[in-house]
């Protein structure tokens, strides 16, 4: 039976699906090229049991946070409480629509209002936009505001500074806003080189993008000097707070001298992420940039919440509607459940766990700096490479232990880098297991070198051609 017949057989004019009409179907097929039209769809005919087994089976052929240690540095792959999923799924949150009138969604507006206040308290910023859908989009939003600020002040600014260890999205966001990106080299100990910074700064500098702790997991102690140097040229200091779990409740970007910050709610604040799933790269600003925030913001008058579209100097909208609302619900629930004391403990635990791994591995894997680590630790496998196994081969061997590999070859300034972020949610037993696995892998480089050539050995997919996998992804699954 073709679809037209099925359609006519099943639809009456009382049926809400009837709006297309047979004519609609005909004209739709007229506009679809012949080769894409199928008379018959070869749909598999299987029972529920087969379908459930098939998909559950597929889901288990992967490494995942629910089942495995996942120390992917800079990504903050931590365990996200299931409670927050349940709360985000509540009818009143999940079944509302952005076109509903404000009076019908007061609860949602209140949640956004309160979340903004909590994020301001955590960062010391004045206001937050919850719109940007990812960290990279948050950076881009911030750069647009920095550009608007300089334009309003008639400043002639052409350059944005970034450290050479910066996350790749930083120079990309600045370049997308038309700025020339200047990389400032780090010192051998991994911190930003103030002398080189001074040499790079002049009146054309629009601002600097930094992350603190930096991408080597080290705290930039000279941050206030850096802020003074940038501000002396009326530049703005941008805080890449994608990984905020080292500092919550301990210090704030505002105290460090930052003017604008983005946070990845999908990293630090309890939304599972990866594979391009919904995120929220919320952006906070101090009074210098408050006028330029995207609209609308949520405001309150009496006991009513509403969308405030004023903001004459606003850069406009950066995303449809008001951001990824479900992510905001999870973040709000997470913050309320932990409270100020709990969030501080999260950070202390994240830093403790990274340093625990560092202490367990430092005699065998070279640590990138003598300075203490914050929430992540970067090792160099240069010595292991001399003995016959590269960072990539070590990472692949970890898969045989049922662990997701750490981030590899990033930051770019560390040779044979493995960047490990255990996060605060792992137990001591798990961390001990990781140390044991890494030490055994290290011993095997000499004792059992054949293990490394084509590891992983136990995973459903073995070594892939990574360039081809990225350039020509083939996502079909074959039984
Ligand atoms: C993850 C990350 C980003 C980018 O965030 P997305 O949500 O992936 O766009 C930017 N900076 C740092 C330091 C990050 O770790």
GROMACS .gro file of C-alpha atoms and ligand atoms in nm:
model
  494
    1UNK     CA    1   0.000   0.000   0.000
    2UNK     CA    2   0.149   0.339  -0.085
    3UNK     CA    3   0.137   0.626   0.156
    4UNK     CA    4  -0.136   0.808  -0.029
    5UNK     CA    5  -0.372   0.511   0.006
    6UNK     CA    6  -0.283   0.466   0.372
    7UNK     CA    7  -0.342   0.832   0.427
    8UNK     CA    8  -0.681   0.834   0.261
    9UNK     CA    9  -0.785   0.519   0.439
   10UNK     CA   10  -0.692   0.646   0.785
   11UNK     CA   11  -0.782   1.009   0.774
   12UNK     CA   12  -1.125   1.159   0.794
   13UNK     CA   13  -1.190   1.527   0.766
   14UNK     CA   14  -1.246   1.532   1.142
   15UNK     CA   15  -0.890   1.411   1.188
   16UNK     CA   16  -0.648   1.687   1.289
   17UNK     CA   17  -0.393   1.522   1.063
   18UNK     CA   18  -0.614   1.593   0.762
   19UNK     CA   19  -0.479   1.942   0.697
   20UNK     CA   20  -0.239   1.820   0.429
   21UNK     CA   21  -0.513   1.656   0.225
   22UNK     CA   22  -0.451   1.418  -0.062
   23UNK     CA   23  -0.349   1.710  -0.274
   24UNK     CA   24  -0.087   1.807  -0.023
   25UNK     CA   25   0.056   1.457  -0.038
   26UNK     CA   26   0.059   1.467  -0.417
   27UNK     CA   27   0.230   1.800  -0.434
   28UNK     CA   28   0.481   1.690  -0.168
   29UNK     CA   29   0.575   1.386  -0.376
   30UNK     CA   30   0.590   1.602  -0.688
   31UNK     CA   31   0.862   1.810  -0.528
   32UNK     CA   32   1.068   1.511  -0.406
   33UNK     CA   33   1.308   1.374  -0.670
   34UNK     CA   34   1.205   1.032  -0.804
   35UNK     CA   35   1.512   0.850  -0.672
   36UNK     CA   36   1.419   0.933  -0.311
   37UNK     CA   37   1.065   0.806  -0.339
   38UNK     CA   38   1.012   0.452  -0.215
   39UNK     CA   39   0.700   0.256  -0.289
   40UNK     CA   40   0.770   0.030   0.002
   41UNK     CA   41   0.970   0.098   0.315
   42UNK     CA   42   1.185  -0.195   0.421
   43UNK     CA   43   1.115  -0.152   0.791
   44UNK     CA   44   1.240  -0.433   1.012
   45UNK     CA   45   0.963  -0.634   1.167
   46UNK     CA   46   1.076  -0.722   1.518
   47UNK     CA   47   0.921  -0.745   1.861
   48UNK     CA   48   0.976  -0.514   2.152
   49UNK     CA   49   1.213  -0.761   2.317
   50UNK     CA   50   1.448  -0.761   2.017
   51UNK     CA   51   1.441  -0.383   1.998
   52UNK     CA   52   1.516  -0.341   2.369
   53UNK     CA   53   1.800  -0.594   2.355
   54UNK     CA   54   1.943  -0.439   2.044
   55UNK     CA   55   1.959  -0.086   2.181
   56UNK     CA   56   2.057  -0.183   2.535
   57UNK     CA   57   2.332  -0.394   2.379
   58UNK     CA   58   2.452  -0.101   2.172
   59UNK     CA   59   2.452   0.131   2.473
   60UNK     CA   60   2.679  -0.108   2.660
   61UNK     CA   61   2.937  -0.120   2.384
   62UNK     CA   62   3.053   0.225   2.485
   63UNK     CA   63   3.238   0.368   2.780
   64UNK     CA   64   3.002   0.582   2.985
   65UNK     CA   65   2.992   0.779   3.305
   66UNK     CA   66   2.730   0.554   3.456
   67UNK     CA   67   2.959   0.256   3.418
   68UNK     CA   68   3.317   0.375   3.388
   69UNK     CA   69   3.585   0.613   3.511
   70UNK     CA   70   3.600   0.899   3.261
   71UNK     CA   71   3.891   1.133   3.344
   72UNK     CA   72   3.874   1.340   3.026
   73UNK     CA   73   4.067   1.656   3.117
   74UNK     CA   74   3.908   1.997   3.055
   75UNK     CA   75   3.575   1.825   2.990
   76UNK     CA   76   3.464   1.768   3.350
   77UNK     CA   77   3.297   1.434   3.286
   78UNK     CA   78   3.158   1.398   3.634
   79UNK     CA   79   2.871   1.195   3.764
   80UNK     CA   80   2.548   1.392   3.745
   81UNK     CA   81   2.286   1.314   4.010
   82UNK     CA   82   1.984   1.139   3.860
   83UNK     CA   83   1.758   1.345   4.083
   84UNK     CA   84   1.825   1.650   3.866
   85UNK     CA   85   1.711   1.458   3.557
   86UNK     CA   86   1.387   1.381   3.733
   87UNK     CA   87   1.334   1.742   3.833
   88UNK     CA   88   1.407   1.869   3.481
   89UNK     CA   89   1.150   1.619   3.355
   90UNK     CA   90   0.867   1.746   3.579
   91UNK     CA   91   0.559   1.832   3.373
   92UNK     CA   92   0.565   2.199   3.469
   93UNK     CA   93   0.917   2.232   3.333
   94UNK     CA   94   0.920   1.997   3.037
   95UNK     CA   95   0.573   2.063   2.895
   96UNK     CA   96   0.581   2.439   2.873
   97UNK     CA   97   0.634   2.634   2.555
   98UNK     CA   98   0.832   2.952   2.495
   99UNK     CA   99   0.527   3.113   2.331
  100UNK     CA  100   0.314   3.074   2.642
  101UNK     CA  101   0.226   3.402   2.805
  102UNK     CA  102   0.439   3.518   3.096
  103UNK     CA  103   0.150   3.479   3.339
  104UNK     CA  104   0.139   3.105   3.264
  105UNK     CA  105   0.511   3.040   3.317
  106UNK     CA  106   0.584   3.239   3.631
  107UNK     CA  107   0.756   2.939   3.790
  108UNK     CA  108   0.996   2.898   3.499
  109UNK     CA  109   1.074   3.269   3.503
  110UNK     CA  110   1.131   3.264   3.876
  111UNK     CA  111   1.371   2.973   3.833
  112UNK     CA  112   1.571   3.166   3.573
  113UNK     CA  113   1.569   3.475   3.792
  114UNK     CA  114   1.691   3.284   4.096
  115UNK     CA  115   1.951   3.091   3.897
  116UNK     CA  116   2.093   3.417   3.767
  117UNK     CA  117   2.119   3.546   4.124
  118UNK     CA  118   2.298   3.229   4.236
  119UNK     CA  119   2.547   3.249   3.947
  120UNK     CA  120   2.612   3.616   4.028
  121UNK     CA  121   2.684   3.520   4.389
  122UNK     CA  122   2.921   3.240   4.280
  123UNK     CA  123   3.119   3.458   4.039
  124UNK     CA  124   3.082   3.810   4.180
  125UNK     CA  125   2.938   3.927   3.849
  126UNK     CA  126   2.651   4.173   3.827
  127UNK     CA  127   2.424   4.004   3.574
  128UNK     CA  128   2.407   3.685   3.368
  129UNK     CA  129   2.259   3.593   3.034
  130UNK     CA  130   2.134   3.234   3.029
  131UNK     CA  131   2.095   3.226   2.651
  132UNK     CA  132   2.416   3.085   2.498
  133UNK     CA  133   2.384   2.715   2.425
  134UNK     CA  134   2.749   2.615   2.467
  135UNK     CA  135   3.078   2.732   2.607
  136UNK     CA  136   3.199   2.835   2.264
  137UNK     CA  137   2.881   3.035   2.207
  138UNK     CA  138   2.925   3.196   2.549
  139UNK     CA  139   3.275   3.303   2.448
  140UNK     CA  140   3.145   3.440   2.120
  141UNK     CA  141   2.869   3.630   2.305
  142UNK     CA  142   3.129   3.778   2.540
  143UNK     CA  143   3.351   3.881   2.251
  144UNK     CA  144   3.055   4.052   2.083
  145UNK     CA  145   2.995   4.247   2.404
  146UNK     CA  146   3.361   4.344   2.430
  147UNK     CA  147   3.347   4.467   2.072
  148UNK     CA  148   3.030   4.665   2.143
  149UNK     CA  149   3.191   4.817   2.455
  150UNK     CA  150   3.490   4.945   2.260
  151UNK     CA  151   3.271   5.067   1.978
  152UNK     CA  152   3.054   5.263   2.222
  153UNK     CA  153   3.365   5.423   2.371
  154UNK     CA  154   3.514   5.484   2.025
  155UNK     CA  155   3.822   5.285   2.127
  156UNK     CA  156   4.032   5.164   1.834
  157UNK     CA  157   4.099   4.806   1.932
  158UNK     CA  158   4.217   4.528   1.706
  159UNK     CA  159   4.378   4.259   1.917
  160UNK     CA  160   4.281   3.995   2.171
  161UNK     CA  161   4.550   3.823   2.377
  162UNK     CA  162   4.534   3.455   2.471
  163UNK     CA  163   4.792   3.239   2.647
  164UNK     CA  164   4.955   2.971   2.428
  165UNK     CA  165   4.797   2.706   2.652
  166UNK     CA  166   4.443   2.831   2.585
  167UNK     CA  167   4.147   2.616   2.485
  168UNK     CA  168   4.109   2.622   2.105
  169UNK     CA  169   3.767   2.783   2.125
  170UNK     CA  170   3.921   3.102   2.274
  171UNK     CA  171   4.122   3.217   1.972
  172UNK     CA  172   3.841   3.096   1.746
  173UNK     CA  173   3.577   3.309   1.924
  174UNK     CA  174   3.797   3.619   1.915
  175UNK     CA  175   3.880   3.568   1.547
  176UNK     CA  176   3.510   3.526   1.463
  177UNK     CA  177   3.452   3.873   1.604
  178UNK     CA  178   3.715   4.014   1.373
  179UNK     CA  179   3.999   4.046   1.623
  180UNK     CA  180   4.361   3.957   1.557
  181UNK     CA  181   4.458   3.688   1.804
  182UNK     CA  182   4.796   3.717   1.972
  183UNK     CA  183   4.926   3.419   2.171
  184UNK     CA  184   5.137   3.496   2.477
  185UNK     CA  185   5.390   3.228   2.563
  186UNK     CA  186   5.385   3.057   2.901
  187UNK     CA  187   5.686   3.024   3.131
  188UNK     CA  188   5.853   2.685   3.177
  189UNK     CA  189   5.658   2.639   3.504
  190UNK     CA  190   5.332   2.668   3.307
  191UNK     CA  191   5.216   3.012   3.425
  192UNK     CA  192   5.166   3.311   3.199
  193UNK     CA  193   5.490   3.503   3.135
  194UNK     CA  194   5.426   3.856   3.266
  195UNK     CA  195   5.725   4.002   3.082
  196UNK     CA  196   5.602   3.864   2.753
  197UNK     CA  197   5.254   3.989   2.837
  198UNK     CA  198   5.388   4.340   2.900
  199UNK     CA  199   5.569   4.328   2.567
  200UNK     CA  200   5.247   4.227   2.387
  201UNK     CA  201   5.020   4.490   2.546
  202UNK     CA  202   4.957   4.825   2.384
  203UNK     CA  203   4.657   5.052   2.327
  204UNK     CA  204   4.524   4.826   2.048
  205UNK     CA  205   4.448   4.544   2.293
  206UNK     CA  206   4.072   4.496   2.327
  207UNK     CA  207   4.111   4.238   2.599
  208UNK     CA  208   4.252   3.909   2.712
  209UNK     CA  209   4.095   3.566   2.741
  210UNK     CA  210   4.218   3.356   3.030
  211UNK     CA  211   4.116   3.055   3.224
  212UNK     CA  212   4.215   3.023   3.587
  213UNK     CA  213   4.315   2.759   3.685
  214UNK     CA  214   4.480   2.757   3.345
  215UNK     CA  215   4.471   2.471   3.098
  216UNK     CA  216   4.763   2.304   3.274
  217UNK     CA  217   4.549   2.292   3.589
  218UNK     CA  218   4.762   2.562   3.758
  219UNK     CA  219   4.641   2.870   3.938
  220UNK     CA  220   4.765   3.193   3.777
  221UNK     CA  221   4.895   3.364   4.091
  222UNK     CA  222   4.969   3.691   3.912
  223UNK     CA  223   4.611   3.728   3.803
  224UNK     CA  224   4.564   4.069   3.966
  225UNK     CA  225   4.878   4.205   3.797
  226UNK     CA  226   4.750   4.067   3.466
  227UNK     CA  227   4.412   4.236   3.525
  228UNK     CA  228   4.580   4.569   3.606
  229UNK     CA  229   4.792   4.553   3.291
  230UNK     CA  230   4.489   4.486   3.070
  231UNK     CA  231   4.269   4.744   3.242
  232UNK     CA  232   4.541   5.010   3.211
  233UNK     CA  233   4.469   5.006   2.835
  234UNK     CA  234   4.091   4.998   2.889
  235UNK     CA  235   4.104   4.634   2.783
  236UNK     CA  236   3.861   4.379   2.927
  237UNK     CA  237   3.955   4.057   3.098
  238UNK     CA  238   3.755   3.752   2.999
  239UNK     CA  239   3.728   3.443   3.218
  240UNK     CA  240   3.681   3.109   3.049
  241UNK     CA  241   3.500   2.939   3.336
  242UNK     CA  242   3.404   2.625   3.147
  243UNK     CA  243   3.559   2.427   3.430
  244UNK     CA  244   3.450   2.617   3.736
  245UNK     CA  245   3.474   2.324   3.973
  246UNK     CA  246   3.812   2.426   4.114
  247UNK     CA  247   3.705   2.755   4.265
  248UNK     CA  248   3.340   2.756   4.371
  249UNK     CA  249   3.301   2.918   4.710
  250UNK     CA  250   3.678   2.972   4.735
  251UNK     CA  251   3.728   3.282   4.523
  252UNK     CA  252   3.544   3.458   4.240
  253UNK     CA  253   3.640   3.583   3.894
  254UNK     CA  254   3.531   3.931   4.012
  255UNK     CA  255   3.787   3.926   4.295
  256UNK     CA  256   4.053   3.821   4.046
  257UNK     CA  257   3.974   4.124   3.828
  258UNK     CA  258   3.771   3.964   3.549
  259UNK     CA  259   3.505   4.170   3.370
  260UNK     CA  260   3.318   3.893   3.194
  261UNK     CA  261   3.289   3.518   3.245
  262UNK     CA  262   3.124   3.221   3.086
  263UNK     CA  263   3.036   2.907   3.279
  264UNK     CA  264   2.951   2.572   3.125
  265UNK     CA  265   2.645   2.458   3.319
  266UNK     CA  266   2.683   2.130   3.129
  267UNK     CA  267   3.023   2.069   3.284
  268UNK     CA  268   3.018   2.203   3.638
  269UNK     CA  269   2.646   2.216   3.714
  270UNK     CA  270   2.507   1.873   3.653
  271UNK     CA  271   2.400   1.832   3.292
  272UNK     CA  272   2.537   1.523   3.120
  273UNK     CA  273   2.721   1.630   2.809
  274UNK     CA  274   2.916   1.511   2.510
  275UNK     CA  275   2.820   1.435   2.151
  276UNK     CA  276   2.675   1.784   2.107
  277UNK     CA  277   2.392   1.739   2.354
  278UNK     CA  278   2.216   2.049   2.486
  279UNK     CA  279   2.432   2.276   2.697
  280UNK     CA  280   2.433   2.621   2.849
  281UNK     CA  281   2.734   2.851   2.827
  282UNK     CA  282   2.587   3.124   3.045
  283UNK     CA  283   2.769   3.460   3.044
  284UNK     CA  284   2.813   3.692   3.340
  285UNK     CA  285   2.938   4.051   3.333
  286UNK     CA  286   3.029   4.332   3.570
  287UNK     CA  287   2.881   4.681   3.543
  288UNK     CA  288   3.112   4.774   3.252
  289UNK     CA  289   2.935   4.529   3.022
  290UNK     CA  290   2.591   4.496   3.183
  291UNK     CA  291   2.423   4.716   2.920
  292UNK     CA  292   2.547   4.500   2.637
  293UNK     CA  293   2.403   4.167   2.754
  294UNK     CA  294   2.177   3.976   2.513
  295UNK     CA  295   1.806   4.038   2.558
  296UNK     CA  296   1.573   3.945   2.708
  297UNK     CA  297   1.678   3.918   3.072
  298UNK     CA  298   1.436   3.805   3.340
  299UNK     CA  299   1.323   4.084   3.569
  300UNK     CA  300   1.083   4.114   3.863
  301UNK     CA  301   0.825   4.377   3.941
  302UNK     CA  302   0.633   4.336   4.265
  303UNK     CA  303   0.587   3.960   4.280
  304UNK     CA  304   0.564   3.915   3.899
  305UNK     CA  305   0.845   3.795   3.678
  306UNK     CA  306   0.874   3.911   3.318
  307UNK     CA  307   1.109   3.923   3.019
  308UNK     CA  308   1.286   4.255   2.999
  309UNK     CA  309   1.355   4.353   2.639
  310UNK     CA  310   1.484   4.701   2.716
  311UNK     CA  311   1.865   4.721   2.705
  312UNK     CA  312   1.915   4.973   2.424
  313UNK     CA  313   2.283   4.886   2.392
  314UNK     CA  314   2.223   4.509   2.397
  315UNK     CA  315   2.404   4.300   2.136
  316UNK     CA  316   2.061   4.144   2.068
  317UNK     CA  317   1.964   3.782   2.083
  318UNK     CA  318   2.223   3.507   2.045
  319UNK     CA  319   1.987   3.212   2.050
  320UNK     CA  320   1.623   3.134   1.992
  321UNK     CA  321   1.405   3.198   2.296
  322UNK     CA  322   1.583   3.193   2.633
  323UNK     CA  323   1.847   2.920   2.623
  324UNK     CA  324   1.830   2.549   2.692
  325UNK     CA  325   1.580   2.559   2.973
  326UNK     CA  326   1.620   2.195   3.087
  327UNK     CA  327   1.989   2.259   3.151
  328UNK     CA  328   1.897   2.561   3.362
  329UNK     CA  329   1.660   2.350   3.573
  330UNK     CA  330   1.931   2.093   3.642
  331UNK     CA  331   2.181   2.363   3.739
  332UNK     CA  332   1.934   2.532   3.971
  333UNK     CA  333   1.842   2.203   4.137
  334UNK     CA  334   2.210   2.117   4.178
  335UNK     CA  335   2.293   2.454   4.336
  336UNK     CA  336   1.994   2.441   4.573
  337UNK     CA  337   2.067   2.088   4.682
  338UNK     CA  338   2.433   2.155   4.761
  339UNK     CA  339   2.409   2.511   4.889
  340UNK     CA  340   2.710   2.737   4.933
  341UNK     CA  341   2.889   2.497   5.166
  342UNK     CA  342   2.826   2.199   4.938
  343UNK     CA  343   2.955   2.377   4.628
  344UNK     CA  344   3.272   2.474   4.811
  345UNK     CA  345   3.317   2.113   4.912
  346UNK     CA  346   3.274   2.009   4.547
  347UNK     CA  347   3.570   2.230   4.456
  348UNK     CA  348   3.785   2.116   4.744
  349UNK     CA  349   3.716   1.754   4.656
  350UNK     CA  350   3.788   1.810   4.284
  351UNK     CA  351   4.126   1.964   4.370
  352UNK     CA  352   4.203   1.696   4.626
  353UNK     CA  353   4.125   1.415   4.381
  354UNK     CA  354   4.348   1.561   4.108
  355UNK     CA  355   4.635   1.599   4.353
  356UNK     CA  356   4.580   1.248   4.486
  357UNK     CA  357   4.628   1.109   4.133
  358UNK     CA  358   4.928   1.332   4.083
  359UNK     CA  359   5.090   1.201   4.401
  360UNK     CA  360   5.022   0.843   4.299
  361UNK     CA  361   5.172   0.878   3.951
  362UNK     CA  362   5.436   1.150   3.973
  363UNK     CA  363   5.730   0.913   4.025
  364UNK     CA  364   5.653   0.740   3.695
  365UNK     CA  365   5.480   0.999   3.480
  366UNK     CA  366   5.639   1.340   3.453
  367UNK     CA  367   5.414   1.620   3.584
  368UNK     CA  368   5.410   1.929   3.360
  369UNK     CA  369   5.493   2.172   3.641
  370UNK     CA  370   5.629   2.179   3.995
  371UNK     CA  371   5.342   2.407   4.102
  372UNK     CA  372   5.046   2.247   4.280
  373UNK     CA  373   4.759   2.125   4.065
  374UNK     CA  374   4.403   2.245   4.091
  375UNK     CA  375   4.117   2.034   3.953
  376UNK     CA  376   4.322   1.858   3.687
  377UNK     CA  377   4.677   1.743   3.631
  378UNK     CA  378   4.873   1.725   3.307
  379UNK     CA  379   5.135   1.453   3.268
  380UNK     CA  380   5.392   1.426   2.993
  381UNK     CA  381   5.455   1.077   2.856
  382UNK     CA  382   5.779   1.188   2.685
  383UNK     CA  383   5.984   0.939   2.889
  384UNK     CA  384   5.736   0.661   2.812
  385UNK     CA  385   5.761   0.748   2.443
  386UNK     CA  386   6.139   0.707   2.457
  387UNK     CA  387   6.079   0.364   2.608
  388UNK     CA  388   5.840   0.268   2.326
  389UNK     CA  389   5.483   0.379   2.405
  390UNK     CA  390   5.336   0.717   2.314
  391UNK     CA  391   5.064   0.904   2.503
  392UNK     CA  392   4.819   0.775   2.242
  393UNK     CA  393   4.920   0.413   2.296
  394UNK     CA  394   4.897   0.451   2.674
  395UNK     CA  395   4.553   0.607   2.637
  396UNK     CA  396   4.439   0.317   2.417
  397UNK     CA  397   4.564   0.062   2.671
  398UNK     CA  398   4.348   0.226   2.939
  399UNK     CA  399   4.041   0.123   2.740
  400UNK     CA  400   4.141  -0.239   2.806
  401UNK     CA  401   4.108  -0.160   3.176
  402UNK     CA  402   3.753  -0.032   3.122
  403UNK     CA  403   3.852   0.331   3.166
  404UNK     CA  404   3.796   0.619   2.931
  405UNK     CA  405   4.130   0.771   2.826
  406UNK     CA  406   4.230   1.114   2.954
  407UNK     CA  407   4.251   1.404   2.708
  408UNK     CA  408   4.555   1.353   2.484
  409UNK     CA  409   4.802   1.595   2.327
  410UNK     CA  410   4.638   1.894   2.490
  411UNK     CA  411   4.738   2.154   2.593
  412UNK     CA  412   4.964   2.178   2.292
  413UNK     CA  413   5.262   2.312   2.488
  414UNK     CA  414   5.319   1.982   2.674
  415UNK     CA  415   5.491   1.703   2.483
  416UNK     CA  416   5.299   1.372   2.481
  417UNK     CA  417   5.040   1.524   2.714
  418UNK     CA  418   4.781   1.328   2.908
  419UNK     CA  419   4.544   1.563   3.085
  420UNK     CA  420   4.364   1.392   3.370
  421UNK     CA  421   4.057   1.533   3.543
  422UNK     CA  422   3.919   1.284   3.793
  423UNK     CA  423   3.644   1.527   3.914
  424UNK     CA  424   3.500   1.541   4.263
  425UNK     CA  425   3.256   1.258   4.213
  426UNK     CA  426   3.508   0.971   4.209
  427UNK     CA  427   3.585   0.758   4.513
  428UNK     CA  428   3.929   0.688   4.655
  429UNK     CA  429   3.889   0.325   4.546
  430UNK     CA  430   3.834   0.435   4.185
  431UNK     CA  431   4.134   0.670   4.194
  432UNK     CA  432   4.349   0.391   4.339
  433UNK     CA  433   4.230   0.166   4.057
  434UNK     CA  434   4.336   0.425   3.798
  435UNK     CA  435   4.680   0.464   3.957
  436UNK     CA  436   4.724   0.084   3.959
  437UNK     CA  437   4.624   0.064   3.593
  438UNK     CA  438   4.861   0.342   3.490
  439UNK     CA  439   5.152   0.191   3.683
  440UNK     CA  440   5.089  -0.151   3.530
  441UNK     CA  441   5.073   0.005   3.183
  442UNK     CA  442   5.401   0.182   3.255
  443UNK     CA  443   5.567  -0.147   3.358
  444UNK     CA  444   5.429  -0.322   3.052
  445UNK     CA  445   5.599  -0.076   2.815
  446UNK     CA  446   5.920  -0.261   2.901
  447UNK     CA  447   5.786  -0.600   3.014
  448UNK     CA  448   5.523  -0.654   2.749
  449UNK     CA  449   5.579  -0.414   2.460
  450UNK     CA  450   5.364  -0.610   2.213
  451UNK     CA  451   5.055  -0.502   2.411
  452UNK     CA  452   5.085  -0.150   2.277
  453UNK     CA  453   5.103  -0.183   1.901
  454UNK     CA  454   4.731  -0.233   1.846
  455UNK     CA  455   4.562  -0.169   2.181
  456UNK     CA  456   4.277  -0.163   2.278
  457UNK     CA  457   4.229  -0.541   2.263
  458UNK     CA  458   3.902  -0.588   2.454
  459UNK     CA  459   3.679  -0.319   2.306
  460UNK     CA  460   3.415  -0.379   2.034
  461UNK     CA  461   3.600  -0.137   1.807
  462UNK     CA  462   3.977  -0.165   1.792
  463UNK     CA  463   4.219   0.097   1.664
  464UNK     CA  464   4.054   0.331   1.418
  465UNK     CA  465   4.201   0.561   1.158
  466UNK     CA  466   4.131   0.878   1.355
  467UNK     CA  467   4.179   1.119   1.068
  468UNK     CA  468   3.941   0.928   0.848
  469UNK     CA  469   3.695   0.884   1.135
  470UNK     CA  470   3.681   1.262   1.174
  471UNK     CA  471   3.672   1.348   0.806
  472UNK     CA  472   3.442   1.073   0.679
  473UNK     CA  473   3.236   0.958   0.975
  474UNK     CA  474   3.043   0.640   0.903
  475UNK     CA  475   2.777   0.619   1.172
  476UNK     CA  476   2.595   0.314   1.048
  477UNK     CA  477   2.596   0.015   1.275
  478UNK     CA  478   2.629  -0.328   1.121
  479UNK     CA  479   2.527  -0.638   1.310
  480LIG     C1  480   3.476   2.274   2.715
  480LIG     C2  481   3.550   2.400   2.714
  480LIG     C3  482   3.511   2.506   2.630
  480LIG     C4  483   3.402   2.494   2.526
  480LIG     O1  484   3.277   2.456   2.573
  480LIG     P1  485   3.168   2.390   2.474
  480LIG     O2  486   3.043   2.383   2.553
  480LIG     O3  487   3.224   2.257   2.437
  480LIG     O4  488   3.157   2.479   2.354
  480LIG     C5  489   3.582   2.623   2.638
  480LIG     N1  490   3.687   2.637   2.722
  480LIG     C6  491   3.729   2.537   2.803
  480LIG     C7  492   3.846   2.559   2.895
  480LIG     C8  493   3.662   2.415   2.801
  480LIG     O5  494   3.704   2.315   2.879
   0.00000   0.00000   0.00000
